[in-house]
PDB file of N, CA and C in Angstrom:
ATOM      1  N   UNK J1118    -137.770-128.989 109.379  1.00 73.00           N
ATOM      2  CA  UNK J1118    -139.079-128.873 110.024  1.00 73.00           C
ATOM      3  C   UNK J1118    -138.882-127.259 110.212  1.00 73.00           C
ATOM      4  N   UNK J1119    -139.646-126.656 110.188  1.00 87.00           N
ATOM      5  CA  UNK J1119    -140.076-125.065 110.322  1.00 87.00           C
ATOM      6  C   UNK J1119    -140.280-124.743 112.104  1.00 87.00           C
ATOM      7  N   UNK J1120    -139.628-123.418 111.876  1.00 89.00           N
ATOM      8  CA  UNK J1120    -139.790-122.887 113.702  1.00 89.00           C
ATOM      9  C   UNK J1120    -140.105-121.724 113.331  1.00 89.00           C
ATOM     10  N   UNK J1121    -141.632-121.784 113.869  1.00 95.00           N
ATOM     11  CA  UNK J1121    -142.207-120.060 113.929  1.00 95.00           C
ATOM     12  C   UNK J1121    -141.976-119.331 115.585  1.00 95.00           C
ATOM     13  N   UNK J1122    -141.091-117.928 114.842  1.00 95.00           N
ATOM     14  CA  UNK J1122    -140.817-117.287 116.341  1.00 95.00           C
ATOM     15  C   UNK J1122    -141.247-116.088 116.147  1.00 95.00           C
ATOM     16  N   UNK J1123    -142.293-115.605 117.019  1.00 96.00           N
ATOM     17  CA  UNK J1123    -143.018-114.741 117.582  1.00 96.00           C
ATOM     18  C   UNK J1123    -142.364-113.764 118.846  1.00 96.00           C
ATOM     19  N   UNK J1124    -142.521-112.455 118.359  1.00 95.00           N
ATOM     20  CA  UNK J1124    -141.861-111.464 119.262  1.00 95.00           C
ATOM     21  C   UNK J1124    -143.358-111.219 120.367  1.00 95.00           C
ATOM     22  N   UNK J1125    -143.602-111.396 121.895  1.00 96.00           N
ATOM     23  CA  UNK J1125    -144.613-111.223 122.727  1.00 96.00           C
ATOM     24  C   UNK J1125    -143.679-110.101 123.900  1.00 96.00           C
ATOM     25  N   UNK J1126    -144.961-110.458 124.329  1.00 96.00           N
ATOM     26  CA  UNK J1126    -144.200-109.575 125.869  1.00 96.00           C
ATOM     27  C   UNK J1126    -145.405-109.708 126.606  1.00 96.00           C
ATOM     28  N   UNK J1127    -144.355-109.334 128.186  1.00 96.00           N
ATOM     29  CA  UNK J1127    -144.670-110.434 129.577  1.00 96.00           C
ATOM     30  C   UNK J1127    -144.718-108.776 130.344  1.00 96.00           C
ATOM     31  N   UNK J1128    -145.902-108.656 130.821  1.00 96.00           N
ATOM     32  CA  UNK J1128    -146.538-107.670 132.166  1.00 96.00           C
ATOM     33  C   UNK J1128    -145.868-107.797 132.927  1.00 96.00           C
ATOM     34  N   UNK J1129    -144.701-106.824 133.374  1.00 95.00           N
ATOM     35  CA  UNK J1129    -143.702-106.882 134.898  1.00 95.00           C
ATOM     36  C   UNK J1129    -144.528-105.287 135.446  1.00 95.00           C
ATOM     37  N   UNK J1130    -144.024-105.597 136.814  1.00 92.00           N
ATOM     38  CA  UNK J1130    -144.552-104.671 137.792  1.00 92.00           C
ATOM     39  C   UNK J1130    -144.122-102.963 137.276  1.00 92.00           C
ATOM     40  N   UNK J1131    -144.654-102.140 137.788  1.00 90.00           N
ATOM     41  CA  UNK J1131    -144.215-100.636 137.702  1.00 90.00           C
ATOM     42  C   UNK J1131    -144.496-100.057 135.730  1.00 90.00           C
ATOM     43  N   UNK J1132    -145.889-100.755 135.491  1.00 91.00           N
ATOM     44  CA  UNK J1132    -146.593-100.194 134.397  1.00 91.00           C
ATOM     45  C   UNK J1132    -145.264-100.504 133.212  1.00 91.00           C
ATOM     46  N   UNK J1133    -144.803-101.353 132.990  1.00 96.00           N
ATOM     47  CA  UNK J1133    -143.938-102.337 131.862  1.00 96.00           C
ATOM     48  C   UNK J1133    -143.957-103.367 131.694  1.00 96.00           C
ATOM     49  N   UNK J1134    -143.163-103.876 130.622  1.00 97.00           N
ATOM     50  CA  UNK J1134    -143.648-104.893 130.197  1.00 97.00           C
ATOM     51  C   UNK J1134    -142.021-105.316 129.209  1.00 97.00           C
ATOM     52  N   UNK J1135    -141.982-106.692 129.549  1.00 97.00           N
ATOM     53  CA  UNK J1135    -140.100-107.393 129.044  1.00 97.00           C
ATOM     54  C   UNK J1135    -140.968-107.928 127.716  1.00 97.00           C
ATOM     55  N   UNK J1136    -139.782-107.707 126.742  1.00 96.00           N
ATOM     56  CA  UNK J1136    -140.347-108.648 125.531  1.00 96.00           C
ATOM     57  C   UNK J1136    -139.175-109.957 125.213  1.00 96.00           C
ATOM     58  N   UNK J1137    -139.838-110.758 124.909  1.00 96.00           N
ATOM     59  CA  UNK J1137    -139.312-111.820 124.216  1.00 96.00           C
ATOM     60  C   UNK J1137    -140.005-112.671 123.427  1.00 96.00           C
ATOM     61  N   UNK J1138    -138.995-113.555 123.138  1.00 95.00           N
ATOM     62  CA  UNK J1138    -138.777-114.424 121.673  1.00 95.00           C
ATOM     63  C   UNK J1138    -139.879-116.138 121.649  1.00 95.00           C
ATOM     64  N   UNK J1139    -141.390-116.397 121.720  1.00 96.00           N
ATOM     65  CA  UNK J1139    -141.244-117.489 121.604  1.00 96.00           C
ATOM     66  C   UNK J1139    -141.432-118.206 120.462  1.00 96.00           C
ATOM     67  N   UNK J1140    -141.009-119.447 120.809  1.00 94.00           N
ATOM     68  CA  UNK J1140    -140.631-120.443 119.465  1.00 94.00           C
ATOM     69  C   UNK J1140    -141.457-121.802 119.802  1.00 94.00           C
ATOM     70  N   UNK J1141    -142.266-122.031 118.538  1.00 94.00           N
ATOM     71  CA  UNK J1141    -142.937-123.305 118.337  1.00 94.00           C
ATOM     72  C   UNK J1141    -142.335-123.903 117.466  1.00 94.00           C
ATOM     73  N   UNK J1142    -142.063-125.322 117.043  1.00 93.00           N
ATOM     74  CA  UNK J1142    -141.794-125.868 118.547  1.00 93.00           C
ATOM     75  C   UNK J1142    -140.615-125.812 119.584  1.00 93.00           C
ATOM     76  N   UNK J1143    -140.754-126.672 120.878  1.00 92.00           N
ATOM     77  CA  UNK J1143    -139.834-125.696 121.943  1.00 92.00           C
ATOM     78  C   UNK J1143    -138.333-126.176 120.529  1.00 92.00           C
ATOM     79  N   UNK J1144    -137.195-125.115 121.544  1.00 92.00           N
ATOM     80  CA  UNK J1144    -136.051-125.422 120.554  1.00 92.00           C
ATOM     81  C   UNK J1144    -135.218-125.958 122.003  1.00 92.00           C
ATOM     82  N   UNK J1145    -133.444-126.520 121.911  1.00 91.00           N
ATOM     83  CA  UNK J1145    -132.923-127.236 122.820  1.00 91.00           C
ATOM     84  C   UNK J1145    -132.412-125.526 123.370  1.00 91.00           C
ATOM     85  N   UNK J1146    -132.060-125.730 124.613  1.00 88.00           N
ATOM     86  CA  UNK J1146    -131.616-124.199 125.116  1.00 88.00           C
ATOM     87  C   UNK J1146    -129.917-124.734 124.550  1.00 88.00           C
ATOM     88  N   UNK J1147    -129.183-123.007 124.751  1.00 84.00           N
ATOM     89  CA  UNK J1147    -128.030-123.753 124.067  1.00 84.00           C
ATOM     90  C   UNK J1147    -126.722-124.154 124.870  1.00 84.00           C
ATOM     91  N   UNK J1148    -127.135-123.683 126.212  1.00 88.00           N
ATOM     92  CA  UNK J1148    -126.285-124.091 127.483  1.00 88.00           C
ATOM     93  C   UNK J1148    -126.571-125.505 128.046  1.00 88.00           C
ATOM     94  N   UNK J1149    -127.844-125.875 128.126  1.00 90.00           N
ATOM     95  CA  UNK J1149    -128.213-126.834 129.409  1.00 90.00           C
ATOM     96  C   UNK J1149    -128.942-127.824 128.415  1.00 90.00           C
ATOM     97  N   UNK J1150    -129.557-127.643 126.751  1.00 90.00           N
ATOM     98  CA  UNK J1150    -129.997-128.998 126.157  1.00 90.00           C
ATOM     99  C   UNK J1150    -130.926-129.036 126.726  1.00 90.00           C
ATOM    100  N   UNK J1151    -131.876-128.421 127.022  1.00 93.00           N
ATOM    101  CA  UNK J1151    -133.021-128.858 127.783  1.00 93.00           C
ATOM    102  C   UNK J1151    -134.258-128.133 126.453  1.00 93.00           C
ATOM    103  N   UNK J1152    -135.359-128.184 126.300  1.00 94.00           N
ATOM    104  CA  UNK J1152    -136.746-128.030 125.231  1.00 94.00           C
ATOM    105  C   UNK J1152    -137.038-126.444 125.705  1.00 94.00           C
ATOM    106  N   UNK J1153    -136.656-125.486 125.303  1.00 93.00           N
ATOM    107  CA  UNK J1153    -137.608-124.156 125.847  1.00 93.00           C
ATOM    108  C   UNK J1153    -138.289-123.642 124.905  1.00 93.00           C
ATOM    109  N   UNK J1154    -138.698-122.947 125.595  1.00 94.00           N
ATOM    110  CA  UNK J1154    -140.116-122.066 124.159  1.00 94.00           C
ATOM    111  C   UNK J1154    -140.158-120.651 124.434  1.00 94.00           C
ATOM    112  N   UNK J1155    -138.985-120.109 124.894  1.00 94.00           N
ATOM    113  CA  UNK J1155    -139.180-118.344 125.324  1.00 94.00           C
ATOM    114  C   UNK J1155    -137.589-118.401 125.626  1.00 94.00           C
ATOM    115  N   UNK J1156    -137.527-117.133 124.950  1.00 93.00           N
ATOM    116  CA  UNK J1156    -135.731-116.729 125.287  1.00 93.00           C
ATOM    117  C   UNK J1156    -135.932-114.780 125.642  1.00 93.00           C
ATOM    118  N   UNK J1157    -135.911-114.583 126.986  1.00 94.00           N
ATOM    119  CA  UNK J1157    -136.556-113.544 127.063  1.00 94.00           C
ATOM    120  C   UNK J1157    -134.961-112.255 126.815  1.00 94.00           C
ATOM    121  N   UNK J1158    -135.172-111.312 125.956  1.00 94.00           N
ATOM    122  CA  UNK J1158    -134.679-110.266 125.514  1.00 94.00           C
ATOM    123  C   UNK J1158    -133.192-109.726 126.547  1.00 94.00           C
ATOM    124  N   UNK J1159    -134.268-109.330 127.524  1.00 95.00           N
ATOM    125  CA  UNK J1159    -133.696-108.472 128.789  1.00 95.00           C
ATOM    126  C   UNK J1159    -133.998-106.594 127.982  1.00 95.00           C
ATOM    127  N   UNK J1160    -134.957-106.610 127.299  1.00 96.00           N
ATOM    128  CA  UNK J1160    -135.785-105.001 127.109  1.00 96.00           C
ATOM    129  C   UNK J1160    -137.091-104.749 127.446  1.00 96.00           C
ATOM    130  N   UNK J1161    -137.004-104.097 127.540  1.00 96.00           N
ATOM    131  CA  UNK J1161    -138.218-103.501 128.654  1.00 96.00           C
ATOM    132  C   UNK J1161    -138.695-101.726 128.113  1.00 96.00           C
ATOM    133  N   UNK J1162    -140.373-102.382 128.008  1.00 96.00           N
ATOM    134  CA  UNK J1162    -141.024-101.069 127.276  1.00 96.00           C
ATOM    135  C   UNK J1162    -141.767-100.214 128.346  1.00 96.00           C
ATOM    136  N   UNK J1163    -142.225 -99.341 128.168  1.00 96.00           N
ATOM    137  CA  UNK J1163    -143.328 -98.534 129.193  1.00 96.00           C
ATOM    138  C   UNK J1163    -144.875 -99.330 128.812  1.00 96.00           C
ATOM    139  N   UNK J1164    -145.878 -99.812 129.256  1.00 94.00           N
ATOM    140  CA  UNK J1164    -146.931-100.152 128.768  1.00 94.00           C
ATOM    141  C   UNK J1164    -147.950 -99.156 128.482  1.00 94.00           C
ATOM    142  N   UNK J1165    -148.110 -98.000 129.535  1.00 92.00           N
ATOM    143  CA  UNK J1165    -148.694 -96.749 128.746  1.00 92.00           C
ATOM    144  C   UNK J1165    -147.767 -96.351 129.092  1.00 92.00           C
ATOM    145  N   UNK J1166    -147.111 -95.538 127.734  1.00 94.00           N
ATOM    146  CA  UNK J1166    -145.924 -93.673 128.831  1.00 94.00           C
ATOM    147  C   UNK J1166    -146.957 -92.504 128.655  1.00 94.00           C
ATOM    148  N   UNK J1167    -146.161 -91.767 129.481  1.00 93.00           N
ATOM    149  CA  UNK J1167    -147.269 -90.715 130.619  1.00 93.00           C
ATOM    150  C   UNK J1167    -146.366 -90.237 129.647  1.00 93.00           C
ATOM    151  N   UNK J1168    -145.061 -89.783 129.558  1.00 95.00           N
ATOM    152  CA  UNK J1168    -144.707 -88.361 128.706  1.00 95.00           C
ATOM    153  C   UNK J1168    -143.680 -88.709 127.569  1.00 95.00           C
ATOM    154  N   UNK J1169    -143.349 -87.997 126.931  1.00 96.00           N
ATOM    155  CA  UNK J1169    -142.289 -88.363 125.828  1.00 96.00           C
ATOM    156  C   UNK J1169    -141.179 -89.131 126.160  1.00 96.00           C
ATOM    157  N   UNK J1170    -140.423 -88.208 127.120  1.00 96.00           N
ATOM    158  CA  UNK J1170    -139.167 -89.583 127.545  1.00 96.00           C
ATOM    159  C   UNK J1170    -139.551 -91.013 127.494  1.00 96.00           C
ATOM    160  N   UNK J1171    -140.913 -91.405 127.794  1.00 95.00           N
ATOM    161  CA  UNK J1171    -140.960 -92.644 128.209  1.00 95.00           C
ATOM    162  C   UNK J1171    -141.268 -93.076 126.355  1.00 95.00           C
ATOM    163  N   UNK J1172    -142.057 -92.717 125.665  1.00 96.00           N
ATOM    164  CA  UNK J1172    -142.471 -92.477 124.139  1.00 96.00           C
ATOM    165  C   UNK J1172    -141.142 -92.810 123.647  1.00 96.00           C
ATOM    166  N   UNK J1173    -140.449 -91.718 123.573  1.00 96.00           N
ATOM    167  CA  UNK J1173    -139.119 -92.367 123.223  1.00 96.00           C
ATOM    168  C   UNK J1173    -138.272 -93.219 123.552  1.00 96.00           C
ATOM    169  N   UNK J1174    -137.927 -93.628 124.916  1.00 96.00           N
ATOM    170  CA  UNK J1174    -137.525 -94.878 125.383  1.00 96.00           C
ATOM    171  C   UNK J1174    -138.232 -95.715 124.169  1.00 96.00           C
ATOM    172  N   UNK J1175    -139.807 -96.330 124.256  1.00 95.00           N
ATOM    173  CA  UNK J1175    -140.320 -97.206 123.667  1.00 95.00           C
ATOM    174  C   UNK J1175    -139.769 -97.371 122.280  1.00 95.00           C
ATOM    175  N   UNK J1176    -140.374 -96.354 121.305  1.00 96.00           N
ATOM    176  CA  UNK J1176    -139.466 -96.569 119.968  1.00 96.00           C
ATOM    177  C   UNK J1176    -138.181 -96.926 119.647  1.00 96.00           C
ATOM    178  N   UNK J1177    -137.006 -96.457 120.705  1.00 95.00           N
ATOM    179  CA  UNK J1177    -135.929 -96.558 120.238  1.00 95.00           C
ATOM    180  C   UNK J1177    -135.625 -98.033 121.109  1.00 95.00           C
ATOM    181  N   UNK J1178    -136.414 -98.627 121.626  1.00 94.00           N
ATOM    182  CA  UNK J1178    -136.125-100.186 122.309  1.00 94.00           C
ATOM    183  C   UNK J1178    -136.665-100.784 121.062  1.00 94.00           C
ATOM    184  N   UNK J1179    -137.646-100.727 120.555  1.00 92.00           N
ATOM    185  CA  UNK J1179    -138.537-101.449 119.374  1.00 92.00           C
ATOM    186  C   UNK J1179    -137.535-101.423 118.494  1.00 92.00           C
ATOM    187  N   UNK J1180    -136.912-100.291 118.190  1.00 94.00           N
ATOM    188  CA  UNK J1180    -136.189-100.776 117.086  1.00 94.00           C
ATOM    189  C   UNK J1180    -134.748-100.700 116.895  1.00 94.00           C
ATOM    190  N   UNK J1181    -133.832-101.827 118.365  1.00 88.00           N
ATOM    191  CA  UNK J1181    -133.713-102.841 118.138  1.00 88.00           C
ATOM    192  C   UNK J1181    -133.492-104.007 118.255  1.00 88.00           C
TER     193      UNK J1181
END
């Protein structure tokens, strides 16, 4: 069985977005064993960077 994985983003407050992996079909969660489709990575990007510091932050976060 092939599992497809996509990097997606969810809008959060303060003009930011959170990166997560989207799995299809659902995979079992490693801790609970329940099927899950998403794993949030704890990486945050600015949706519309206003200055060079925010732009640099976005490029460095995407490289991770």
